[in-house]
C-alpha positions as a printed NumPy array, in Angstrom:
array([[-67.916, -36.097, -37.861],
       [-65.346, -33.895, -35.745],
       [-66.001, -30.643, -34.296],
       [-63.215, -28.633, -33.501],
       [-63.584, -25.594, -31.373],
       [-62.244, -22.422, -33.173],
       [-59.251, -20.776, -31.139],
       [-60.09 , -18.239, -29.008],
       [-57.361, -15.301, -29.19 ],
       [-57.552, -11.541, -28.51 ],
       [-61.208, -10.639, -27.624],
       [-60.995,  -7.428, -29.428],
       [-59.988,  -9.66 , -32.666],
       [-61.901, -12.859, -32.536],
       [-59.866, -14.103, -35.823],
       [-56.386, -13.979, -34.034],
       [-54.817, -17.002, -33.069],
       [-54.699, -18.119, -29.232],
       [-51.233, -17.439, -27.511],
       [-49.546, -20.927, -26.593],
       [-49.656, -22.295, -23.221],
       [-46.862, -22.086, -21.002],
       [-44.672, -25.163, -21.731],
       [-42.783, -27.244, -18.859],
       [-39.583, -25.552, -19.387],
       [-41.276, -22.126, -19.284],
       [-43.389, -23.1  , -16.045],
       [-39.924, -24.117, -14.684],
       [-38.268, -20.641, -15.33 ],
       [-41.09 , -18.804, -14.041],
       [-40.879, -21.168, -10.754],
       [-37.355, -20.319, -10.491],
       [-37.47 , -16.807, -10.778],
       [-40.289, -16.529,  -8.118],
       [-38.227, -18.599,  -6.066],
       [-35.097, -16.486,  -6.193],
       [-36.924, -13.377,  -5.783],
       [-38.334, -14.998,  -2.426],
       [-34.796, -16.476,  -1.334],
       [-33.191, -12.423,  -1.792],
       [-36.29 , -11.141,  -0.038],
       [-35.334, -13.721,   2.767],
       [-31.83 , -12.881,   2.702],
       [-32.385,  -9.111,   2.634],
       [-34.461,  -9.434,   5.931],
       [-31.763, -11.549,   7.519],
       [-29.287,  -8.905,   6.819],
       [-31.257,  -6.39 ,   8.411],
       [-31.535,  -8.34 ,  11.261],
       [-27.986,  -8.59 ,  11.665],
       [-27.17 ,  -5.152,  11.185],
       [-29.944,  -4.335,  13.707],
       [-27.919,  -6.65 ,  16.139],
       [-24.62 ,  -4.991,  15.157],
       [-26.358,  -1.433,  15.913],
       [-26.887,  -2.853,  19.67 ],
       [-30.241,  -3.795,  19.82 ],
       [-28.867,  -7.096,  21.269],
       [-25.634,  -8.347,  22.867],
       [-24.431, -11.979,  22.007],
       [-21.877, -14.249,  23.21 ],
       [-19.645, -13.53 ,  20.238],
       [-17.01 , -10.706,  20.615],
       [-17.795,  -7.93 ,  18.184],
       [-16.531,  -4.388,  18.056],
       [-18.202,  -3.088,  21.146],
       [-16.222,  -5.381,  23.464],
       [-13.722,  -3.854,  25.91 ],
       [-10.241,  -3.662,  24.875],
       [ -6.883,  -3.466,  26.682],
       [ -5.521,   0.215,  27.036],
       [ -2.564,  -0.446,  24.877],
       [ -4.618,  -2.502,  22.498],
       [ -7.32 ,   0.192,  22.279],
       [ -4.332,   3.21 ,  22.06 ],
       [ -2.606,   1.096,  19.025],
       [ -5.917,   0.688,  17.344],
       [ -6.486,   4.807,  17.695],
       [ -3.042,   5.315,  16.557],
       [ -3.429,   3.387,  13.191],
       [ -7.094,   4.297,  12.524],
       [ -6.166,   8.477,  12.799],
       [ -2.548,   7.726,  11.343],
       [ -0.614,   8.925,  13.906],
       [  2.309,   6.647,  13.845],
       [  5.025,   9.178,  12.958],
       [  4.227,  11.433,  15.617],
       [  3.775,   8.729,  18.255],
       [  7.347,   7.675,  17.268],
       [  8.865,  10.663,  17.577],
       [  7.043,  11.336,  20.928],
       [  8.423,   7.961,  21.795],
       [ 12.061,   9.245,  20.908],
       [ 11.896,  12.507,  22.817],
       [ 10.755,  10.136,  25.964],
       [ 14.079,   8.184,  25.2  ],
       [ 16.488,  10.877,  24.235],
       [ 19.057,   9.973,  26.82 ],
       [ 19.337,   6.352,  25.467],
       [ 19.542,   7.343,  21.925],
       [ 22.268,  10.086,  22.165],
       [ 23.815,   9.266,  25.536],
       [ 23.638,  10.435,  28.877],
       [ 26.377,  13.185,  28.354],
       [ 24.615,  14.968,  25.051],
       [ 20.92 ,  14.489,  26.72 ],
       [ 22.383,  16.632,  29.576],
       [ 23.185,  19.733,  27.317],
       [ 20.654,  19.296,  24.413],
       [ 17.035,  18.633,  24.56 ],
       [ 14.808,  17.835,  21.634],
       [ 12.26 ,  20.703,  21.126],
       [  9.879,  19.799,  18.467],
       [  9.174,  17.926,  15.369],
       [  7.898,  19.386,  12.152],
       [  6.495,  16.445,  10.322],
       [  5.617,  18.068,   6.993],
       [  9.167,  19.049,   6.553],
       [ 10.663,  15.993,   8.759],
       [ 12.902,  18.282,  11.072],
       [ 13.83 ,  17.831,  14.61 ],
       [ 14.975,  20.84 ,  16.298],
       [ 17.362,  20.523,  19.354],
       [ 18.   ,  23.097,  21.87 ],
       [ 21.555,  23.517,  23.563],
       [ 22.376,  25.094,  26.919],
       [ 25.793,  26.206,  25.029],
       [ 27.255,  27.292,  21.678],
       [ 30.321,  24.328,  22.481],
       [ 27.375,  21.778,  22.692],
       [ 25.363,  23.198,  19.915],
       [ 28.557,  22.955,  17.709],
       [ 29.046,  19.42 ,  18.94 ],
       [ 25.674,  18.329,  17.751],
       [ 26.219,  19.875,  14.469],
       [ 29.083,  17.985,  13.633],
       [ 27.06 ,  14.64 ,  14.934],
       [ 23.706,  15.514,  13.188],
       [ 24.342,  12.98 ,  10.274],
       [ 25.175,  10.146,  12.787],
       [ 22.154,  11.353,  14.998],
       [ 19.965,  11.215,  11.64 ],
       [ 20.863,   7.945,  10.542],
       [ 20.559,   6.35 ,  13.928],
       [ 16.822,   8.243,  14.537],
       [ 16.154,   6.752,  11.133],
       [ 17.02 ,   3.326,  11.958],
       [ 15.063,   3.47 ,  15.175],
       [ 12.024,   5.355,  13.671],
       [ 11.764,   4.194,   9.894],
       [ 13.69 ,   5.176,   6.832],
       [ 13.04 ,   8.989,   6.394],
       [ 11.327,   9.863,   9.035],
       [ 13.983,  12.328,   9.981],
       [ 15.111,  14.441,   7.253],
       [ 17.39 ,  17.597,   9.255],
       [ 18.344,  18.196,  12.581],
       [ 18.046,  21.956,  13.502],
       [ 20.173,  22.854,  16.463],
       [ 19.471,  25.836,  18.291],
       [ 22.139,  27.64 ,  20.733],
       [ 21.426,  29.141,  24.359],
       [ 18.811,  31.993,  24.468],
       [ 20.066,  35.076,  25.424],
       [ 17.682,  37.075,  28.044],
       [ 14.84 ,  39.236,  27.089],
       [ 15.107,  42.619,  27.125],
       [ 11.697,  44.153,  28.69 ],
       [ 12.21 ,  48.189,  29.537],
       [  9.627,  49.316,  31.565],
       [  6.368,  47.899,  33.2  ],
       [  4.173,  48.607,  29.681],
       [  5.299,  47.354,  26.293],
       [  3.483,  47.984,  23.118],
       [  2.546,  44.732,  21.211],
       [  5.003,  43.752,  18.538],
       [  7.733,  46.18 ,  19.975],
       [ 11.354,  44.54 ,  19.956],
       [ 12.225,  47.438,  22.591],
       [ 13.916,  50.714,  22.073],
       [ 15.721,  49.814,  19.029],
       [ 12.542,  49.496,  17.172],
       [ 12.224,  53.744,  16.691],
       [ 15.778,  53.87 ,  15.343],
       [ 14.655,  51.557,  12.385]])
């Protein structure tokens, strides 16, 4: 006679059937899940170690962002990171003004400022005749500047004539005063 042992299930309910033992496939899944978690933990630790090295804890033989750069490369990187390409290019134009417009025009007309929002280059001339000449040449000069700087960098050239002397009467002046004519308004 064979005696079968009764199934032991839930201790609270002695008559309930016992849950099945995990099979080989289930055991493999559990082992795989545990291995993945361990690998993830090792990867996180390696990532933290790598970040600590980048943060300046240790230096190595390989190049990284902390290595010295040549001055030209450092300036170009700064210009690119800050978005200063257009103002730097226009500044270069102001330095190369005689080569761009010619020596005759450069002797009498000097670039004063560049408004980046409006894309307007302001040029000061030393006589009204040269201001008129520059106004006539403005479309060709805008085309030449845009060819050098990139399309649409300069939209308009604002030409200023010669400045007259300021009239200052007396040693003391009130702020905002325009002289003796401001009282006769």
